[in-house]
mmCIF file of C-alpha atoms in Angstrom:
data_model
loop_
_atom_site.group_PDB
_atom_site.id
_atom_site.type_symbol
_atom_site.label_atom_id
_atom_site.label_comp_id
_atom_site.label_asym_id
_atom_site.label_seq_id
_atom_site.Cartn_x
_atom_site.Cartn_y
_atom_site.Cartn_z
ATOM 1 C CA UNK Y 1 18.742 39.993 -10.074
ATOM 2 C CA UNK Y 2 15.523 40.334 -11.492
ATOM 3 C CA UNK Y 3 12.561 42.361 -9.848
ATOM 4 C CA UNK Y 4 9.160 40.738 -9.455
ATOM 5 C CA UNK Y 5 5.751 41.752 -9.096
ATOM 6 C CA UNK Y 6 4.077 39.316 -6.480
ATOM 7 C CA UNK Y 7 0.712 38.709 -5.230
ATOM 8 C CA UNK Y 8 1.942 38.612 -1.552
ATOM 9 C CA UNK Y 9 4.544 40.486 -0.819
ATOM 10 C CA UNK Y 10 5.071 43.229 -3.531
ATOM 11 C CA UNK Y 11 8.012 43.769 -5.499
ATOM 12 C CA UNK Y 12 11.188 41.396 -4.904
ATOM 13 C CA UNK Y 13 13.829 40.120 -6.356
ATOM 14 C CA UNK Y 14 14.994 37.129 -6.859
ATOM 15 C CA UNK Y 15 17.908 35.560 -9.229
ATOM 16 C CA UNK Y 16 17.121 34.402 -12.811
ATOM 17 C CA UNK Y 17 19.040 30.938 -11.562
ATOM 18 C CA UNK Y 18 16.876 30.326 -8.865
ATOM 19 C CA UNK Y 19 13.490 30.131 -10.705
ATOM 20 C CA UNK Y 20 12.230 26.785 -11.574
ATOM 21 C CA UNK Y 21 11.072 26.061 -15.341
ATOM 22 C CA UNK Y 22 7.976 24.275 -16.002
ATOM 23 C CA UNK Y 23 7.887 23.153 -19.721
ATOM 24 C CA UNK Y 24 4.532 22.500 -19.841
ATOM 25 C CA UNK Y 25 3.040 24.899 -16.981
ATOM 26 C CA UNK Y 26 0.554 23.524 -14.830
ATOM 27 C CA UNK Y 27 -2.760 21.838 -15.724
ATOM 28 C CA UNK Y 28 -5.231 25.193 -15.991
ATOM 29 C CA UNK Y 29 -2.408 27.360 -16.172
ATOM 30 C CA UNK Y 30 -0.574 25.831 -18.984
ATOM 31 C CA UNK Y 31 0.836 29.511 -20.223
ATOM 32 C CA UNK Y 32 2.540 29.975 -17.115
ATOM 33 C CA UNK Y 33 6.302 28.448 -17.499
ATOM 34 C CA UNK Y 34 7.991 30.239 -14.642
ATOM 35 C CA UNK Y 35 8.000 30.376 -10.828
ATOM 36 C CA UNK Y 36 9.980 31.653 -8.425
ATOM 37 C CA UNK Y 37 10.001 29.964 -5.320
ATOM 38 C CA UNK Y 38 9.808 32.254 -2.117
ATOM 39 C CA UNK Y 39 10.432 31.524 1.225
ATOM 40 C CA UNK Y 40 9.830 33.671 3.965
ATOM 41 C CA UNK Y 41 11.357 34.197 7.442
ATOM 42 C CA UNK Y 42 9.614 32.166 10.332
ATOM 43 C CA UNK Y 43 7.424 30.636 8.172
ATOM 44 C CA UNK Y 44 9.493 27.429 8.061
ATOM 45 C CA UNK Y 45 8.973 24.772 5.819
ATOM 46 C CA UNK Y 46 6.452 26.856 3.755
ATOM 47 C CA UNK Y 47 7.057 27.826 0.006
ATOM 48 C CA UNK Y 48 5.443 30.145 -2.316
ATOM 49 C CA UNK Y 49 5.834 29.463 -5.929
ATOM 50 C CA UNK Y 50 4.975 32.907 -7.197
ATOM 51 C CA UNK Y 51 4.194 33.196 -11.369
ATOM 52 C CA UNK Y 52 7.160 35.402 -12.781
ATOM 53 C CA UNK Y 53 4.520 36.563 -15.245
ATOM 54 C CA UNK Y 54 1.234 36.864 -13.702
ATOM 55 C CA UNK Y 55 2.028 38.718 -9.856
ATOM 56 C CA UNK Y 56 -1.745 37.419 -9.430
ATOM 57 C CA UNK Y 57 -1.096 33.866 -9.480
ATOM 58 C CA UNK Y 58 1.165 32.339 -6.039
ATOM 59 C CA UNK Y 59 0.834 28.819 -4.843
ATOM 60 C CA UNK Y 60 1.383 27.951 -1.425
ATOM 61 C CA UNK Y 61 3.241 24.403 -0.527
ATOM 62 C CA UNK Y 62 5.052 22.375 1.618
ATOM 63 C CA UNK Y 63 8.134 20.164 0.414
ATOM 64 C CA UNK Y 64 5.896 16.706 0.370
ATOM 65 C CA UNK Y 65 7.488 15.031 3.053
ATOM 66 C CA UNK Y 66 6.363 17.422 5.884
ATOM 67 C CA UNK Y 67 2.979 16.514 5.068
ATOM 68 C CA UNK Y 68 3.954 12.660 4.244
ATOM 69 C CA UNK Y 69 7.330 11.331 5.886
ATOM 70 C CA UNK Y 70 6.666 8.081 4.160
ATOM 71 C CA UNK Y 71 5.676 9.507 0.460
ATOM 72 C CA UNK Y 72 6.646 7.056 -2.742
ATOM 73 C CA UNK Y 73 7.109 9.143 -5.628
ATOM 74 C CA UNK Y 74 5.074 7.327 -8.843
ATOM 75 C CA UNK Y 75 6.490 9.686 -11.409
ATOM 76 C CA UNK Y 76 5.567 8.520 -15.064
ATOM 77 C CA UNK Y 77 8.860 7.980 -17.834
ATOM 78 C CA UNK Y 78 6.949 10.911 -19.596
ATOM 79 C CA UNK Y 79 7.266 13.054 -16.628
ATOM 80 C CA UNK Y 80 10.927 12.318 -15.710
ATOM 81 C CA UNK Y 81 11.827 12.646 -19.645
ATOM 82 C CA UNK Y 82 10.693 16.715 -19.384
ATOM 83 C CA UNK Y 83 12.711 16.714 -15.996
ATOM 84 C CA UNK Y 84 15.998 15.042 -17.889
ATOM 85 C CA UNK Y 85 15.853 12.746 -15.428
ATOM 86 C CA UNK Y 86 16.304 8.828 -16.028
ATOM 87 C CA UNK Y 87 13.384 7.467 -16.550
ATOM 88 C CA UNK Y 88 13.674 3.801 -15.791
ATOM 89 C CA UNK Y 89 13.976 4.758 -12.179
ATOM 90 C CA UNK Y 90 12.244 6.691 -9.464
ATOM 91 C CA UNK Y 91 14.183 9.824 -7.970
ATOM 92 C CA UNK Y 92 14.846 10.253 -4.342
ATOM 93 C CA UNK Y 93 13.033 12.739 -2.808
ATOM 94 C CA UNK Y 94 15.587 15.063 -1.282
ATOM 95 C CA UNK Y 95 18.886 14.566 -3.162
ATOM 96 C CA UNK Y 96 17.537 14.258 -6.488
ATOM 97 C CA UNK Y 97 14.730 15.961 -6.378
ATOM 98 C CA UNK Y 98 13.180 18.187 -4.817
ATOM 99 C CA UNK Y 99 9.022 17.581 -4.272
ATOM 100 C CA UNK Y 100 6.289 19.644 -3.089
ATOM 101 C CA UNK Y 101 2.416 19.487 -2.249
ATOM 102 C CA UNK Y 102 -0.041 22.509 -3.890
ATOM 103 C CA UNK Y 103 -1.953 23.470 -0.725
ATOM 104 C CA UNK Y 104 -5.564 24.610 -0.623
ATOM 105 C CA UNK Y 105 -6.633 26.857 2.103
ATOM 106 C CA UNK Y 106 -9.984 28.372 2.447
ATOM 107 C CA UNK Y 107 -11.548 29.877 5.808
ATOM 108 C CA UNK Y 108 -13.369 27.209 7.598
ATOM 109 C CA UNK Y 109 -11.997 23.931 6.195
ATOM 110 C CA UNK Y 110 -8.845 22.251 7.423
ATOM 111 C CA UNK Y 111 -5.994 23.519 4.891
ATOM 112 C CA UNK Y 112 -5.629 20.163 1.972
ATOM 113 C CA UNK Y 113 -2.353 19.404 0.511
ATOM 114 C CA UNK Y 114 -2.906 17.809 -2.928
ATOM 115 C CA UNK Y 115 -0.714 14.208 -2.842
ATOM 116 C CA UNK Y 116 -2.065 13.050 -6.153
ATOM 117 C CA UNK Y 117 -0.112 15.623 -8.280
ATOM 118 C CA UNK Y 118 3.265 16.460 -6.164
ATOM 119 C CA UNK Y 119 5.300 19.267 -8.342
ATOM 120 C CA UNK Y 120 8.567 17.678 -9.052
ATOM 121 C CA UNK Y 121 12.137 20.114 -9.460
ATOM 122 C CA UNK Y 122 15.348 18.706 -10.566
ATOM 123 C CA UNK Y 123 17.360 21.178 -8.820
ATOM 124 C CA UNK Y 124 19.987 20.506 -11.237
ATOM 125 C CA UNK Y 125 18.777 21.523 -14.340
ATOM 126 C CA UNK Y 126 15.811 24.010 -11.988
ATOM 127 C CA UNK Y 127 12.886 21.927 -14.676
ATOM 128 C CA UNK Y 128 9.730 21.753 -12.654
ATOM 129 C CA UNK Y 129 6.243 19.327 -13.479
ATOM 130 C CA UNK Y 130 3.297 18.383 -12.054
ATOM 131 C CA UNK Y 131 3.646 15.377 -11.914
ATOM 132 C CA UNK Y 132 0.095 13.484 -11.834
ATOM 133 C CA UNK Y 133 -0.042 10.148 -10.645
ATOM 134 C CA UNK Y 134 -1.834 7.447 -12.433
ATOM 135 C CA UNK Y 135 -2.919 5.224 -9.239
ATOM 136 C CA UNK Y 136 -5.149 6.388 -6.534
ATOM 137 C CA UNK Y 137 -2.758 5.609 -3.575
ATOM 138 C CA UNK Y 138 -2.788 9.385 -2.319
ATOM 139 C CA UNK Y 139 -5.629 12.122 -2.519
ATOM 140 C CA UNK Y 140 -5.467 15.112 -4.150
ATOM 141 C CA UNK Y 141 -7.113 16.707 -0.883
ATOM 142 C CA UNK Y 142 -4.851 15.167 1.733
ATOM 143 C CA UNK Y 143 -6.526 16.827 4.963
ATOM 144 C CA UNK Y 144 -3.366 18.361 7.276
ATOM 145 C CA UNK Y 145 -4.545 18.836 10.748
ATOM 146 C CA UNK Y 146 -5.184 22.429 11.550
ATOM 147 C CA UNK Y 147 -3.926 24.056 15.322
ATOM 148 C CA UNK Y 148 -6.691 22.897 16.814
ATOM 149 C CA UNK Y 149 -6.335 19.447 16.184
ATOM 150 C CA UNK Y 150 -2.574 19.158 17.221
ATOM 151 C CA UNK Y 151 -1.951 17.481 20.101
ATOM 152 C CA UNK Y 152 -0.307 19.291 22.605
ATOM 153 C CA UNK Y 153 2.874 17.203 23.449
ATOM 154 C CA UNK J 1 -22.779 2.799 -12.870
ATOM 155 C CA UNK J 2 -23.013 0.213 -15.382
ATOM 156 C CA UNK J 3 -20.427 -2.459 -14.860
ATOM 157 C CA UNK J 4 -19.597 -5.177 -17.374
ATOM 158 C CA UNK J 5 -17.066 -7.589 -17.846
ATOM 159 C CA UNK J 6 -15.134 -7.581 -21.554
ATOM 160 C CA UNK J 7 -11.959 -9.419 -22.696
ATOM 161 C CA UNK J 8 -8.920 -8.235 -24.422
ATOM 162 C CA UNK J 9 -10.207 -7.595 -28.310
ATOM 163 C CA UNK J 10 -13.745 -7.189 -27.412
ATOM 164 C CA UNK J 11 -15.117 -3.849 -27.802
ATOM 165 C CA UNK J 12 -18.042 -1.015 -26.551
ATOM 166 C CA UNK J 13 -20.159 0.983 -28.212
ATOM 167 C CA UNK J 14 -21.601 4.381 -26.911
ATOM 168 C CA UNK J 15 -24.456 6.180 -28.478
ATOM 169 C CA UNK J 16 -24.128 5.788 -32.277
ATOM 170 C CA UNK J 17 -20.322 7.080 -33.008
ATOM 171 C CA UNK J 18 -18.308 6.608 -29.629
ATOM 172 C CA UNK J 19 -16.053 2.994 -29.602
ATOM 173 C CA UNK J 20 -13.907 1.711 -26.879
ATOM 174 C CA UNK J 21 -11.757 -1.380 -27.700
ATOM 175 C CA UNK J 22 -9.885 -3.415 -24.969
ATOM 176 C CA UNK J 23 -6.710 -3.986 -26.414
ATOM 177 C CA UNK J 24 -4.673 -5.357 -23.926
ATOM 178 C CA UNK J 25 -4.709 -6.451 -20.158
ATOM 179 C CA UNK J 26 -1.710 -6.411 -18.038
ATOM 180 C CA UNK J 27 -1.339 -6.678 -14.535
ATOM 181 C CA UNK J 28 -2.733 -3.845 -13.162
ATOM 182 C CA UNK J 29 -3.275 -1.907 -16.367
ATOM 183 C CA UNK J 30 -5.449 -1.945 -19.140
ATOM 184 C CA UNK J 31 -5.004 -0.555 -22.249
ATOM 185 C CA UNK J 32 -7.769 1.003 -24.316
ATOM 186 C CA UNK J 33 -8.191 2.753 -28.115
ATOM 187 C CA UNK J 34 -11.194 5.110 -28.230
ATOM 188 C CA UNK J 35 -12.698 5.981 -31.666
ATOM 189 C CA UNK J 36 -14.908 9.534 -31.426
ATOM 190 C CA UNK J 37 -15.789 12.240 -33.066
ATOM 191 C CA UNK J 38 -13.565 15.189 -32.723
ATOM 192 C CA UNK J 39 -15.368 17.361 -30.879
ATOM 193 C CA UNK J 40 -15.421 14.995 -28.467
ATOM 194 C CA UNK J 41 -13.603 15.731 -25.551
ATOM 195 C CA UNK J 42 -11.371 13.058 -23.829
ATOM 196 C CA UNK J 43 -9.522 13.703 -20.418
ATOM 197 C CA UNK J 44 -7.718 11.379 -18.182
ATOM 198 C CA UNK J 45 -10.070 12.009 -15.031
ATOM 199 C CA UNK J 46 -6.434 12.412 -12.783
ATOM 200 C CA UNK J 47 -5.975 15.519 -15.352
ATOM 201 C CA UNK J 48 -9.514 17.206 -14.724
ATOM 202 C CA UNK J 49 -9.253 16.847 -10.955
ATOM 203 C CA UNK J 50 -5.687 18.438 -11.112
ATOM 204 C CA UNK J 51 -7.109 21.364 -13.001
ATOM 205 C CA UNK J 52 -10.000 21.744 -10.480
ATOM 206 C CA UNK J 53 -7.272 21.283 -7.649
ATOM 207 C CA UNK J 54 -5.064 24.165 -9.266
ATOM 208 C CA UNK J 55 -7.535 26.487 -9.218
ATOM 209 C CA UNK J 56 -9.073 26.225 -6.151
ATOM 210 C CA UNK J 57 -5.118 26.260 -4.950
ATOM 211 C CA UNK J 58 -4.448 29.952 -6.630
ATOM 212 C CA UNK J 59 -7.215 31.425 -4.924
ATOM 213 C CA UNK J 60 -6.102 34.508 -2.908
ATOM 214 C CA UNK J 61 -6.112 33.300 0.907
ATOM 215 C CA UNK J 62 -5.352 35.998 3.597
ATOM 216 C CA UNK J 63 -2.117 35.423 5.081
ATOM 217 C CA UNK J 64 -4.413 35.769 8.531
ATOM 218 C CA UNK J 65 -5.602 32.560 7.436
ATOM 219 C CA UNK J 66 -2.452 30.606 6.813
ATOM 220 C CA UNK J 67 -1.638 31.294 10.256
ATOM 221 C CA UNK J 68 -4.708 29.665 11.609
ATOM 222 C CA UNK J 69 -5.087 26.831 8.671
ATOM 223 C CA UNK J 70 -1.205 25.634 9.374
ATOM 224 C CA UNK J 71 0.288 24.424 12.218
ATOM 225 C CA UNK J 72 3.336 26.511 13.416
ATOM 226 C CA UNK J 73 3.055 28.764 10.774
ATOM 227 C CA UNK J 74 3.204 32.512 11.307
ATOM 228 C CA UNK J 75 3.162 34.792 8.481
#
């Protein structure tokens, strides 16, 4: 057990084995190499991939296919090479690995999940990338329909 | 935008000390060597827009917010 400093929730802890290695960090915060991924109670399918370095820095995301049920993965051999993944093939989302969209949420604009550059885990080895696509098939502001727009059933 | 057609081997010339030769068309893809000066930046544009994407991403959001911006979300 480790104790973290986090932007949202103040100190918790979470196990060294749990925290997802990115080689490379993410483009604009290529120091950062570590993340723990938090989950919270009722807040379902929502993750927050907190920096185990800087308690400033927290993404918010969904696992990809809540915002896409359909997603491809286009994951270049580079990308699946830092993951130790085969790289002749594309993963499957869900057994193999595990996929989510960066969100973007400011106050009055529909929260954006960005498609074009899905962070990819291996939950076997915990290695994390973002892993940007090279075709413009999905946007990297992929609007997600805010309560006001949801359909009552 | 400029647009111009080129074949595989022919080249481009920007200002006096930027080259881009098309080396090779397949499919879908094209491949490209660029001669430039050092201090010359050169980004894939997917790379850029991820950076720009991250940032706005790690801004602090209230978790008031989340609430209202997600759909059966309740922090």
């Amino acid at each position: 057990m480790t104790q973290l400093q986090t932007k949202y929730f103040g100190t918790v802890s979470c196990e060294q084995s749990e925290l997802f290695e990115f080689p490379l960090g993410l483009p604009a915060f290529e120091q950062e190499k570590t993340f723990a991924p938090l989950d919270l109670p009722g807040t379902g399918p929502l993750l927050f991939l907190q920096s185990t370095t800087r308690a400033d820095l927290c993404f918010l995301c969904f696992p990809i296919l809540v915002v896409d049920p359909h997603y491809q993965l286009s994951i270049s051999p580079e990308d699946l090479n830092v993951l130790d993944l085969d790289s002749g093939r594309q993963p499957r989302i869900g057994n193999e690995v595990l996929v989510l969209a960066l969100l973007s949420i400011q106050q009055d604009h529909p929260a954006t999940a960005n498609l074009m550059a899905p962070v990819v885990v291996n939950p076997r080895n915990r290695r994390a990338v973002q892993a940007i696509r090279c075709d413009a098939t999905y946007s990297h502001q992929h609007a997600i329909p805010g309560v006001a727009e949801v359909q009552p059933c | 935008m400029l647009v111009l057609r080129r074949r595989a081997g022919e080249a481009l010339l920007i200002g006096d000390n930027i080259e881009i030769e098309f080396l090779e068309l397949s499919g879908q893809a094209v491949k490209i060597g660029i001669k430039a000066p050092r201090h010359v930046s050169i980004l894939r544009k997917e790379l850029q827009i991820t950076k720009a994407q991250n940032q706005a991403a790690a801004q602090t959001v209230e978790l008031a917010q989340v609430t209202k911006s997600l759909p059966n979300i309740r922090c």
